[in-house]
Protein backbone atom coordinates (compact mmCIF):
# COMPACT_ATOMS: atom_id res chain seq x y z
CA MET A 1 30.13 -14.85 12.98
CA VAL A 2 29.01 -14.25 16.57
CA HIS A 3 29.32 -10.49 16.13
CA SER A 4 27.21 -10.56 12.94
CA MET A 5 24.49 -12.58 14.70
CA GLU A 6 24.50 -10.13 17.62
CA ALA A 7 24.27 -7.19 15.22
CA GLU A 8 21.38 -8.84 13.38
CA HIS A 9 19.53 -9.42 16.66
CA ALA A 10 20.13 -5.81 17.72
CA ASN A 11 18.56 -4.60 14.48
CA ARG A 12 15.35 -6.51 15.07
CA LEU A 13 12.28 -4.43 15.87
CA SER A 14 10.07 -5.04 18.87
CA THR A 15 6.28 -5.30 18.67
CA GLY A 16 6.02 -3.93 22.19
CA PHE A 17 4.42 -7.19 23.33
CA SER A 18 7.15 -9.06 25.22
CA ALA A 19 5.59 -12.53 24.99
CA LEU A 20 5.05 -12.13 21.26
CA ASP A 21 8.62 -10.91 20.76
CA ASP A 22 9.84 -13.99 22.60
CA CYS A 23 7.98 -16.18 20.08
CA ILE A 24 9.00 -14.45 16.87
CA GLY A 25 12.43 -13.22 17.95
CA GLY A 26 11.59 -9.66 16.94
CA ILE A 27 11.01 -8.39 13.40
CA MET A 28 13.76 -8.42 10.78
CA GLN A 29 14.31 -5.67 8.25
CA ASP A 30 12.83 -7.48 5.25
CA ASN A 31 10.09 -9.46 7.02
CA VAL A 32 6.52 -9.69 5.79
CA ILE A 33 4.13 -10.05 8.72
CA PHE A 34 0.68 -11.33 7.76
CA LEU A 35 -1.93 -10.54 10.43
CA ALA A 36 -5.34 -12.13 9.85
CA ALA A 37 -8.63 -12.10 11.75
CA ARG A 38 -12.35 -11.63 11.38
CA PRO A 39 -13.66 -8.04 11.49
CA GLY A 40 -14.03 -6.76 15.05
CA MET A 41 -11.09 -8.71 16.47
CA GLY A 42 -8.83 -5.63 16.62
CA LYS A 43 -6.47 -5.96 13.65
CA THR A 44 -6.13 -2.23 13.11
CA ALA A 45 -5.86 -1.57 16.84
CA PHE A 46 -3.09 -4.15 17.11
CA ALA A 47 -1.18 -2.56 14.21
CA LEU A 48 -1.62 0.92 15.69
CA ASP A 49 -0.29 -0.33 19.04
CA ILE A 50 2.84 -1.61 17.30
CA ALA A 51 3.20 1.63 15.33
CA VAL A 52 3.08 3.71 18.51
CA GLN A 53 5.57 1.40 20.24
CA LEU A 54 8.05 1.72 17.37
CA ALA A 55 7.68 5.48 17.02
CA THR A 56 7.76 6.41 20.69
CA LYS A 57 9.97 3.73 22.22
CA GLU A 58 12.39 2.99 19.38
CA ALA A 59 12.34 6.31 17.50
CA LYS A 60 11.37 4.57 14.28
CA LYS A 61 9.58 6.08 11.31
CA VAL A 62 6.37 4.22 10.56
CA ALA A 63 4.09 4.48 7.52
CA PHE A 64 0.47 3.46 7.92
CA PHE A 65 -1.42 2.95 4.65
CA SER A 66 -5.16 2.86 5.27
CA LEU A 67 -7.20 1.61 2.33
CA GLU A 68 -10.44 1.66 4.32
CA ASP A 69 -10.55 4.34 7.03
CA SER A 70 -9.77 8.02 6.51
CA LYS A 71 -6.55 9.63 7.66
CA GLU A 72 -8.58 11.63 10.18
CA ARG A 73 -10.08 8.48 11.67
CA ILE A 74 -6.73 6.70 11.98
CA THR A 75 -5.11 9.83 13.43
CA ALA A 76 -7.86 10.13 16.03
CA ARG A 77 -7.33 6.50 17.04
CA LEU A 78 -3.59 7.06 17.35
CA LEU A 79 -4.04 10.12 19.56
CA LYS A 80 -6.19 8.10 21.97
CA ARG A 81 -3.13 6.03 22.82
CA LYS A 82 -1.37 7.55 25.82
CA LEU A 83 2.13 7.30 24.34
CA CYS A 84 1.14 9.04 21.11
CA SER A 85 1.09 12.83 20.74
CA ALA A 86 0.64 15.32 17.94
CA SER A 87 4.43 15.54 17.61
CA THR A 88 4.57 11.81 16.89
CA LEU A 89 2.29 12.41 13.91
CA GLY A 90 4.29 15.37 12.63
CA GLU A 91 7.37 15.49 10.45
CA SER A 92 10.76 15.27 12.12
CA SER A 93 14.28 15.44 10.75
CA SER A 94 15.81 14.28 14.00
CA PRO A 95 17.12 10.70 14.07
CA ASP A 96 16.20 10.53 17.74
CA THR A 97 12.52 11.15 17.11
CA GLY A 98 10.10 8.60 15.71
CA THR A 99 7.05 9.46 13.65
CA ILE A 100 3.91 7.84 12.27
CA THR A 101 2.78 9.02 8.85
CA VAL A 102 -0.74 8.06 7.78
CA TYR A 103 -1.76 7.74 4.14
CA ASP A 104 -5.34 7.09 3.06
CA ASN A 105 -6.17 6.01 -0.46
CA PRO A 106 -8.60 3.19 -1.36
CA LYS A 107 -7.00 2.59 -4.76
CA LEU A 108 -3.37 1.96 -3.89
CA ASP A 109 -1.30 -0.85 -5.34
CA ILE A 110 2.15 -2.05 -4.29
CA ARG A 111 3.93 -0.01 -6.94
CA ALA A 112 2.28 3.20 -5.72
CA ILE A 113 3.15 2.38 -2.12
CA ARG A 114 6.79 1.80 -3.06
CA GLU A 115 6.87 5.15 -4.85
CA ILE A 116 5.35 6.97 -1.86
CA VAL A 117 7.81 5.37 0.57
CA THR A 118 10.79 6.16 -1.66
CA ALA A 119 9.68 9.78 -2.18
CA ALA A 120 9.32 10.17 1.60
CA GLY A 121 12.92 9.06 2.14
CA GLY A 122 12.02 5.62 3.45
CA PHE A 123 10.43 4.19 6.58
CA ASP A 124 11.51 1.69 9.22
CA PHE A 125 8.15 -0.10 9.30
CA ILE A 126 5.19 -0.19 6.92
CA ILE A 127 1.60 -1.21 7.65
CA LEU A 128 -0.99 -2.02 4.95
CA ASP A 129 -4.62 -2.03 6.13
CA TYR A 130 -5.88 -4.14 4.52
CA PHE A 131 -4.87 -6.85 2.00
CA GLN A 132 -8.22 -7.43 0.28
CA LEU A 133 -8.48 -3.75 -0.65
CA LEU A 134 -5.13 -3.59 -2.43
CA SER A 135 -5.30 -3.15 -6.18
CA PHE A 136 -3.52 -5.95 -8.01
CA SER A 137 -3.84 -7.67 -11.38
CA GLY A 138 -4.05 -11.27 -12.50
CA LYS A 139 -6.12 -13.72 -14.53
CA ASN A 140 -7.90 -15.14 -11.48
CA THR A 141 -8.06 -14.77 -7.70
CA SER A 142 -5.21 -17.19 -7.02
CA ALA A 143 -2.93 -15.48 -9.52
CA ARG A 144 -3.78 -12.01 -8.17
CA ILE A 145 -3.12 -13.04 -4.56
CA GLU A 146 0.20 -14.70 -5.37
CA ARG A 147 1.27 -11.69 -7.46
CA ALA A 148 0.38 -9.34 -4.61
CA MET A 149 2.33 -11.37 -2.05
CA MET A 150 5.35 -11.61 -4.35
CA GLU A 151 5.28 -7.83 -4.83
CA ILE A 152 4.92 -7.18 -1.09
CA LYS A 153 7.88 -9.47 -0.30
CA ALA A 154 9.97 -7.81 -3.00
CA ALA A 155 9.01 -4.36 -1.71
CA ALA A 156 10.09 -5.23 1.84
CA ALA A 157 13.50 -6.28 0.53
CA GLU A 158 13.88 -3.27 -1.76
CA LEU A 159 12.71 -0.71 0.81
CA HIS A 160 14.69 -2.34 3.67
CA ALA A 161 11.60 -2.20 5.86
CA PRO A 162 9.30 -4.86 7.32
CA ILE A 163 5.77 -4.78 5.95
CA MET A 164 2.79 -5.77 8.11
CA VAL A 165 -0.21 -6.80 6.03
CA LEU A 166 -3.62 -6.92 7.68
CA SER A 167 -6.14 -9.36 6.22
CA GLN A 168 -9.76 -10.25 6.84
CA LEU A 169 -10.74 -13.89 7.29
CA PRO A 170 -13.96 -15.26 5.71
CA ARG A 171 -17.40 -15.29 7.33
CA SER A 172 -17.48 -19.09 7.14
CA ILE A 173 -15.51 -19.17 10.41
CA GLU A 174 -18.59 -17.97 12.26
CA ARG A 175 -20.56 -21.05 11.24
CA ARG A 176 -18.22 -23.24 13.32
CA LYS A 177 -18.66 -23.96 17.01
CA ASP A 178 -14.97 -23.25 17.54
CA ARG A 179 -14.43 -19.88 15.88
CA ARG A 180 -10.73 -19.64 16.59
CA PRO A 181 -8.95 -18.95 13.28
CA ARG A 182 -6.95 -21.61 11.50
CA VAL A 183 -4.36 -21.49 8.74
CA GLN A 184 -6.76 -23.12 6.30
CA ASP A 185 -9.19 -20.23 6.82
CA ILE A 186 -6.93 -18.01 4.73
CA SER A 187 -8.10 -17.78 1.15
CA CYS A 188 -5.54 -19.23 -1.29
CA THR A 189 -3.29 -20.29 1.59
CA ALA A 190 -0.71 -21.85 -0.72
CA HIS A 191 -0.13 -18.50 -2.41
CA ILE A 192 0.27 -16.53 0.84
CA ILE A 193 2.17 -18.68 3.34
CA PRO A 194 5.41 -18.95 1.30
CA TYR A 195 5.82 -15.17 1.23
CA ALA A 196 4.85 -14.48 4.86
CA ASP A 197 7.80 -14.67 7.26
CA ILE A 198 5.51 -14.29 10.26
CA LEU A 199 1.85 -15.37 10.31
CA LEU A 200 -0.37 -14.14 13.13
CA PHE A 201 -4.06 -14.53 13.99
CA LEU A 202 -6.06 -12.45 16.48
CA TYR A 203 -9.05 -13.75 18.41
CA ARG A 204 -11.39 -12.45 21.13
CA GLU A 205 -14.03 -14.86 22.42
CA ALA A 206 -16.11 -12.04 23.94
CA TYR A 207 -16.88 -10.77 20.45
CA TYR A 208 -19.15 -13.82 20.07
CA ASP A 209 -20.01 -14.71 23.67
CA TRP A 210 -21.16 -11.93 25.98
CA GLU A 211 -20.48 -14.15 29.01
CA ALA A 212 -16.79 -14.51 28.12
CA ASN A 213 -14.13 -12.34 29.76
CA PRO A 214 -14.17 -9.10 27.71
CA THR A 215 -10.47 -8.46 28.33
CA SER A 216 -9.24 -11.87 27.14
CA ALA A 217 -7.58 -11.99 23.74
CA TRP A 218 -5.14 -14.25 21.95
CA CYS A 219 -2.51 -13.87 19.29
CA PHE A 220 -1.83 -17.17 17.54
CA VAL A 221 1.67 -17.39 16.08
CA GLU A 222 1.25 -19.88 13.23
CA LYS A 223 4.51 -19.23 11.39
CA SER A 224 7.81 -17.87 12.63
CA PHE A 225 11.45 -18.68 11.99
CA PHE A 226 12.08 -18.84 15.73
CA SER A 227 9.38 -21.13 17.08
CA ALA A 228 6.75 -23.72 16.37
CA PRO A 229 3.12 -22.48 16.42
CA ARG A 230 2.35 -20.94 19.77
CA THR A 231 -0.44 -19.04 21.49
CA VAL A 232 0.24 -15.67 23.15
CA GLN A 233 -2.32 -14.51 25.67
CA MET A 234 -3.13 -10.81 25.41
CA LYS A 235 -5.33 -8.30 27.20
CA TRP A 236 -7.91 -6.24 25.31
CA ILE A 237 -8.67 -2.82 26.77
CA SER A 238 -11.81 -1.51 25.12
CA SER A 239 -13.06 2.05 24.83
CA VAL A 240 -16.24 3.52 23.39
CA ASP A 241 -15.33 2.97 19.74
CA ASP A 242 -11.81 1.56 19.86
CA GLY A 243 -9.48 -0.60 21.91
CA GLU A 244 -5.85 -1.42 22.67
CA PHE A 245 -3.87 -4.57 23.33
CA SER A 246 -1.29 -5.28 25.97
CA SER A 247 0.65 -8.34 27.07
CA VAL A 248 -0.95 -10.11 30.01
CA SER A 249 2.26 -9.62 32.01
CA GLU A 250 2.02 -5.89 31.37
CA ALA A 251 -1.63 -5.55 32.30
């Protein structure tokens, strides 16, 4: 029993953010990670940071499905990260070399994503950017969202790969004095939470208040098997048209 628990822990993936890993205990093979925030908070940047960490530090194969930005745009953002190189974005048959493969298609659904991943021989980590742009069917919004989450959870189990789903939170948040995201801000919460193994929110006060520290950022861990809700302080390193995150202890 002890050996199986140790093996399970060893197979967990790291986000590259030590404080966050301490909260969530790493990422398991069939986890669904739901990352939500308002536009401009850095959702895509955060996902790209994790993708680079997994590919370059853990030699994992990562698939990034962009339903909004072009492959060229995502690739350019990846290459701005110091650990990422052209070889990381190329094909490799070596088990010791990680890669990031970017797909751009605004009309993808979960079935198409599963087919692409299977045809590619599988991936160790899958990122979907972003949830509201996925094509899915249903009689109403609630039914469509629940169907999508069920399919994403089933896909993670079938493909033996964690799936990180990025999601935009509603504009109503910005009408509050305290704009920090809350669980109830998620549309159709009851149809999303049961299928998300890990629920994360990103927040940067400086996006709204120019007097706030521009490097301060927070990742709110609202759901995790390993801990009660916790707040992880991050550092935001901005550039002209992009940015990167790091743990405060690593800054």
